[in-house]
mmCIF file of C-alpha atoms and ligand atoms in Angstrom:
data_model
loop_
_atom_site.group_PDB
_atom_site.id
_atom_site.type_symbol
_atom_site.label_atom_id
_atom_site.label_comp_id
_atom_site.label_asym_id
_atom_site.label_seq_id
_atom_site.Cartn_x
_atom_site.Cartn_y
_atom_site.Cartn_z
ATOM 1 C CA MET B 16 30.677 -24.593 32.640
ATOM 2 C CA ILE B 17 30.300 -20.657 32.885
ATOM 3 C CA LEU B 18 27.970 -19.244 30.140
ATOM 4 C CA GLU B 19 27.815 -15.713 31.248
ATOM 5 C CA PRO B 20 29.030 -13.766 34.345
ATOM 6 C CA GLY B 21 26.840 -15.298 37.231
ATOM 7 C CA LEU B 22 25.398 -17.994 35.129
ATOM 8 C CA PHE B 23 26.640 -21.431 35.539
ATOM 9 C CA LEU B 24 25.696 -24.850 33.978
ATOM 10 C CA PHE B 25 26.673 -27.999 35.786
ATOM 11 C CA GLN B 26 25.957 -30.918 33.425
ATOM 12 C CA ALA B 27 25.396 -34.167 35.039
ATOM 13 C CA ARG B 28 26.056 -32.907 38.483
ATOM 14 C CA LEU B 29 23.922 -35.620 39.899
ATOM 15 C CA ASN B 30 24.548 -39.289 38.847
ATOM 16 C CA VAL B 31 21.716 -41.556 37.695
ATOM 17 C CA ALA B 32 21.422 -43.079 41.146
ATOM 18 C CA MET B 33 20.870 -39.585 42.826
ATOM 19 C CA GLN B 34 18.566 -38.605 39.906
ATOM 20 C CA ARG B 35 16.392 -41.564 40.703
ATOM 21 C CA GLN B 36 16.516 -40.953 44.508
ATOM 22 C CA LEU B 37 15.587 -37.428 44.105
ATOM 23 C CA TRP B 38 12.872 -38.108 41.406
ATOM 24 C CA MET B 39 11.292 -40.593 43.976
ATOM 25 C CA GLU B 40 11.378 -38.104 46.864
ATOM 26 C CA CYS B 41 9.758 -35.635 44.772
ATOM 27 C CA ARG B 42 6.950 -38.015 43.804
ATOM 28 C CA VAL B 43 6.319 -39.032 47.398
ATOM 29 C CA LEU B 44 6.021 -35.127 48.237
ATOM 30 C CA ALA B 45 3.771 -34.619 45.118
ATOM 31 C CA ASP B 46 1.384 -37.237 46.085
ATOM 32 C CA GLY B 47 1.506 -36.440 49.785
ATOM 33 C CA PRO B 48 -0.845 -34.901 52.165
ATOM 34 C CA VAL B 49 -0.035 -31.411 50.582
ATOM 35 C CA PRO B 50 -0.237 -32.471 47.032
ATOM 36 C CA MET B 51 1.096 -30.904 43.742
ATOM 37 C CA TYR B 52 -1.678 -28.929 41.818
ATOM 38 C CA THR B 53 -2.058 -26.783 38.701
ATOM 39 C CA PRO B 54 -1.970 -23.286 39.559
ATOM 40 C CA THR B 55 -4.220 -20.705 37.941
ATOM 41 C CA VAL B 56 -2.366 -17.337 37.322
ATOM 42 C CA ARG B 57 -3.367 -13.763 37.582
ATOM 43 C CA GLY B 58 -5.815 -13.330 34.543
ATOM 44 C CA GLY B 59 -7.363 -16.732 35.070
ATOM 45 C CA ARG B 60 -5.349 -18.824 32.863
ATOM 46 C CA LYS B 61 -4.226 -22.337 34.108
ATOM 47 C CA MET B 62 -0.551 -22.925 34.056
ATOM 48 C CA SER B 63 0.586 -26.040 32.037
ATOM 49 C CA VAL B 64 2.803 -27.230 34.714
ATOM 50 C CA GLY B 65 1.923 -29.131 38.154
ATOM 51 C CA MET B 66 3.531 -27.189 41.068
ATOM 52 C CA LEU B 67 4.488 -27.846 44.597
ATOM 53 C CA CYS B 68 6.293 -25.275 46.767
ATOM 54 C CA LEU B 69 8.389 -26.218 49.585
ATOM 55 C CA GLY B 70 9.359 -24.061 52.504
ATOM 56 C CA LYS B 71 7.227 -21.217 51.278
ATOM 57 C CA HIS B 72 4.416 -21.126 48.799
ATOM 58 C CA TRP B 73 4.545 -18.948 45.637
ATOM 59 C CA ASN B 74 0.940 -17.497 45.316
ATOM 60 C CA ALA B 75 0.144 -17.473 41.553
ATOM 61 C CA LEU B 76 -2.533 -14.809 41.901
ATOM 62 C CA THR B 77 -0.486 -12.201 43.999
ATOM 63 C CA TYR B 78 3.215 -13.326 42.889
ATOM 64 C CA GLU B 79 4.027 -13.261 46.511
ATOM 65 C CA TYR B 80 5.473 -15.856 48.878
ATOM 66 C CA GLU B 81 3.408 -16.983 52.045
ATOM 67 C CA SER B 82 3.340 -19.765 54.372
ATOM 68 C CA MET B 83 -0.203 -21.003 53.546
ATOM 69 C CA ARG B 84 -1.515 -21.945 50.065
ATOM 70 C CA SER B 85 -4.276 -19.085 50.229
ATOM 71 C CA ASP B 86 -4.814 -19.082 46.449
ATOM 72 C CA HIS B 87 -5.541 -22.750 46.416
ATOM 73 C CA ASP B 88 -6.396 -24.868 49.423
ATOM 74 C CA GLY B 89 -5.146 -23.121 52.590
ATOM 75 C CA LEU B 90 -2.774 -25.771 53.524
ATOM 76 C CA ASP B 91 0.731 -24.887 54.754
ATOM 77 C CA ALA B 92 3.694 -25.522 52.288
ATOM 78 C CA PRO B 93 5.631 -28.716 53.188
ATOM 79 C CA GLU B 94 9.042 -28.289 54.980
ATOM 80 C CA LEU B 95 12.040 -28.008 52.539
ATOM 81 C CA PRO B 96 14.078 -31.195 53.312
ATOM 82 C CA GLN B 97 17.551 -30.420 54.493
ATOM 83 C CA SER B 98 19.093 -32.849 51.834
ATOM 84 C CA PHE B 99 17.559 -30.626 49.170
ATOM 85 C CA VAL B 100 19.031 -27.447 50.678
ATOM 86 C CA GLU B 101 22.363 -28.983 50.785
ATOM 87 C CA LEU B 102 22.378 -29.808 47.214
ATOM 88 C CA ALA B 103 21.523 -26.399 46.202
ATOM 89 C CA ALA B 104 23.783 -24.532 48.535
ATOM 90 C CA THR B 105 26.770 -26.642 47.517
ATOM 91 C CA ALA B 106 26.185 -25.902 43.781
ATOM 92 C CA ALA B 107 25.825 -22.241 44.653
ATOM 93 C CA ALA B 108 29.066 -22.294 46.535
ATOM 94 C CA ASP B 109 30.882 -24.035 43.729
ATOM 95 C CA ALA B 110 29.789 -21.102 41.521
ATOM 96 C CA GLY B 111 30.970 -18.693 44.075
ATOM 97 C CA PHE B 112 27.904 -17.616 45.863
ATOM 98 C CA VAL B 113 26.880 -17.694 49.411
ATOM 99 C CA MET B 114 23.218 -18.947 49.410
ATOM 100 C CA ARG B 115 20.950 -20.062 52.204
ATOM 101 C CA PRO B 116 17.942 -21.783 50.317
ATOM 102 C CA ASP B 117 14.710 -21.488 52.302
ATOM 103 C CA LEU B 118 12.203 -22.417 49.517
ATOM 104 C CA CYS B 119 11.802 -24.567 46.584
ATOM 105 C CA ILE B 120 9.372 -24.539 43.751
ATOM 106 C CA MET B 121 8.748 -27.969 42.134
ATOM 107 C CA ASN B 122 7.313 -28.073 38.772
ATOM 108 C CA TYR B 123 6.248 -31.115 36.796
ATOM 109 C CA TYR B 124 6.046 -30.926 33.048
ATOM 110 C CA THR B 125 4.373 -33.507 30.839
ATOM 111 C CA ALA B 126 4.932 -33.500 26.878
ATOM 112 C CA GLU B 127 2.707 -30.425 26.425
ATOM 113 C CA SER B 128 4.002 -28.373 29.244
ATOM 114 C CA ARG B 129 5.867 -25.027 28.685
ATOM 115 C CA MET B 130 6.998 -22.325 30.861
ATOM 116 C CA GLY B 131 6.654 -18.819 29.313
ATOM 117 C CA VAL B 132 9.557 -16.518 29.212
ATOM 118 C CA HIS B 133 9.769 -14.766 32.632
ATOM 119 C CA GLN B 134 12.003 -13.007 35.082
ATOM 120 C CA ASP B 135 12.285 -14.283 38.824
ATOM 121 C CA LYS B 136 11.738 -11.377 40.875
ATOM 122 C CA ASP B 137 9.333 -12.133 43.564
ATOM 123 C CA GLU B 138 12.045 -12.839 46.247
ATOM 124 C CA ARG B 139 13.066 -10.155 48.764
ATOM 125 C CA ALA B 140 14.519 -7.090 47.086
ATOM 126 C CA GLU B 141 17.635 -7.473 49.263
ATOM 127 C CA THR B 142 18.054 -10.852 47.992
ATOM 128 C CA ILE B 143 17.876 -9.842 44.367
ATOM 129 C CA ALA B 144 19.956 -6.686 44.742
ATOM 130 C CA ALA B 145 22.777 -8.930 46.434
ATOM 131 C CA GLY B 146 22.587 -11.144 43.299
ATOM 132 C CA ILE B 147 21.859 -14.270 45.681
ATOM 133 C CA PRO B 148 21.246 -17.034 42.906
ATOM 134 C CA ILE B 149 18.476 -19.228 41.970
ATOM 135 C CA VAL B 150 19.594 -22.810 41.649
ATOM 136 C CA SER B 151 17.727 -25.229 39.443
ATOM 137 C CA ILE B 152 17.958 -29.048 39.313
ATOM 138 C CA SER B 153 16.417 -30.886 36.194
ATOM 139 C CA LEU B 154 15.164 -34.471 36.421
ATOM 140 C CA GLY B 155 13.553 -36.763 33.969
ATOM 141 C CA ASP B 156 12.845 -35.743 30.325
ATOM 142 C CA ALA B 157 15.251 -33.120 29.005
ATOM 143 C CA ALA B 158 14.064 -29.514 28.066
ATOM 144 C CA ARG B 159 14.738 -26.870 25.584
ATOM 145 C CA PHE B 160 15.352 -23.841 27.630
ATOM 146 C CA VAL B 161 15.995 -20.287 26.502
ATOM 147 C CA ILE B 162 17.951 -17.680 28.318
ATOM 148 C CA GLY B 163 18.076 -14.172 27.297
ATOM 149 C CA GLY B 164 19.196 -10.785 28.833
ATOM 150 C CA LEU B 165 17.695 -8.377 31.478
ATOM 151 C CA THR B 166 15.003 -7.239 28.969
ATOM 152 C CA ARG B 167 12.467 -9.077 27.073
ATOM 153 C CA LYS B 168 13.869 -7.561 23.707
ATOM 154 C CA GLU B 169 17.280 -9.164 23.946
ATOM 155 C CA PRO B 170 17.900 -12.121 21.866
ATOM 156 C CA THR B 171 17.589 -15.625 23.845
ATOM 157 C CA ARG B 172 20.218 -18.668 23.531
ATOM 158 C CA PRO B 173 18.803 -22.099 23.532
ATOM 159 C CA LEU B 174 20.223 -24.708 26.108
ATOM 160 C CA ILE B 175 19.195 -28.333 26.621
ATOM 161 C CA LEU B 176 18.731 -29.064 30.397
ATOM 162 C CA ARG B 177 19.242 -32.780 30.914
ATOM 163 C CA SER B 178 18.460 -34.998 34.026
ATOM 164 C CA GLY B 179 21.072 -34.313 36.575
ATOM 165 C CA ASP B 180 22.003 -30.859 35.268
ATOM 166 C CA MET B 181 22.153 -27.851 37.634
ATOM 167 C CA LEU B 182 21.965 -24.332 36.618
ATOM 168 C CA VAL B 183 23.066 -21.421 38.837
ATOM 169 C CA MET B 184 21.613 -18.028 37.943
ATOM 170 C CA GLY B 185 23.063 -15.340 40.134
ATOM 171 C CA GLY B 186 24.974 -12.132 40.301
ATOM 172 C CA PRO B 187 24.751 -9.972 36.962
ATOM 173 C CA SER B 188 22.478 -12.968 35.585
ATOM 174 C CA ARG B 189 20.073 -13.073 38.420
ATOM 175 C CA LEU B 190 17.220 -11.203 36.529
ATOM 176 C CA ARG B 191 17.820 -12.578 33.055
ATOM 177 C CA PHE B 192 14.607 -13.580 31.099
ATOM 178 C CA HIS B 193 14.133 -17.457 30.634
ATOM 179 C CA GLY B 194 11.763 -20.047 29.784
ATOM 180 C CA VAL B 195 11.091 -23.555 28.781
ATOM 181 C CA THR B 196 9.983 -24.126 25.057
ATOM 182 C CA ARG B 197 9.890 -27.848 24.807
ATOM 183 C CA ILE B 198 10.046 -31.178 26.704
ATOM 184 C CA GLN B 199 11.918 -33.829 24.718
ATOM 185 C CA THR B 200 9.747 -36.839 25.617
ATOM 186 C CA GLY B 201 11.322 -40.288 25.969
ATOM 187 C CA THR B 202 14.574 -39.030 27.083
ATOM 188 C CA ALA B 203 14.374 -39.574 30.845
ATOM 189 C CA PRO B 204 16.838 -41.980 32.435
ATOM 190 C CA GLU B 205 15.433 -45.284 33.571
ATOM 191 C CA GLY B 206 13.808 -44.848 37.020
ATOM 192 C CA THR B 207 13.002 -41.074 36.316
ATOM 193 C CA GLY B 208 10.219 -39.783 34.265
ATOM 194 C CA PRO B 209 7.948 -39.977 32.360
ATOM 195 C CA GLY B 210 7.775 -36.283 32.160
ATOM 196 C CA ARG B 211 10.169 -33.619 33.733
ATOM 197 C CA ILE B 212 10.629 -32.298 37.160
ATOM 198 C CA ASN B 213 12.364 -28.977 37.663
ATOM 199 C CA LEU B 214 13.329 -27.887 41.239
ATOM 200 C CA THR B 215 14.326 -24.169 41.735
ATOM 201 C CA PHE B 216 15.770 -23.293 45.055
ATOM 202 C CA ARG B 217 15.531 -19.729 46.156
ATOM 203 C CA GLN B 218 16.372 -17.505 49.172
ATOM 204 C CA TRP B 219 13.230 -15.504 49.851
HETATM 205 C C1 MD6 K 30 12.608 -25.010 34.315
HETATM 206 N N1 MD6 K 30 13.449 -23.093 35.261
HETATM 207 O O1 MD6 K 30 13.920 -25.303 34.059
HETATM 208 C C2 MD6 K 30 12.204 -23.654 34.552
HETATM 209 N N2 MD6 K 30 14.333 -20.079 36.925
HETATM 210 O O2 MD6 K 30 11.651 -25.713 34.269
HETATM 211 C C3 MD6 K 30 13.287 -21.673 35.739
HETATM 212 O O3 MD6 K 30 12.385 -21.088 35.533
HETATM 213 C C4 MD6 K 30 14.559 -21.118 36.343
HETATM 214 O O4 MD6 K 30 15.911 -22.902 35.771
HETATM 215 C C5 MD6 K 30 15.410 -19.463 37.639
HETATM 216 C C6 MD6 K 30 16.676 -20.024 37.607
HETATM 217 C C7 MD6 K 30 16.844 -21.158 36.921
HETATM 218 C C8 MD6 K 30 15.849 -21.843 36.311
HETATM 219 FE FE1 FE K 31 12.513 -19.033 36.410
#
């Protein structure tokens, strides 16, 4: 489904078996040698989500990408699994984009977690200028997501992102403001959840 130029929602793109498989792979990574943690952002506030970056690490203090988690524990970001890359690149291609994902931000939401309205603009200027998309995968509990325009002032439209949905945000929609206002607890398909995992694939 095309929502706006460059903004595509592929509902139930992943079947429940794939959702469970991916959920489990994410859990293994989150509990692995380079674990998920709760970032503290610029200004000193803790985020309400757990985060684990793959491929490259997003530094919550500098808002820059780096190989090592220098704002946290100095560990190297785990590799981005090739199977993950293919899921994202294929969805991007189906939306008409050529994308070579080289990093993924995994966020874990509990019932109380939110994601404030933001723009994703920490990738390379060339990537953003070319409109190379961000591809997101939602797993577990559904979320109320809002997406607006290229300025904070423009009105937002609400969307529900359910387990197995993929969102592609590229071209003229690459810099739209968006956020997560609520998690719908108890909606996760069996074998996923509790809570919600969102994967956002990016090309640095
Ligand atoms: C989330 N997603 O769904 C947060 N960003 O939990 C994002 O912030 C996001 O879904 C860029 C592109 C797609 C997204
Ligand atoms: Fe985002």
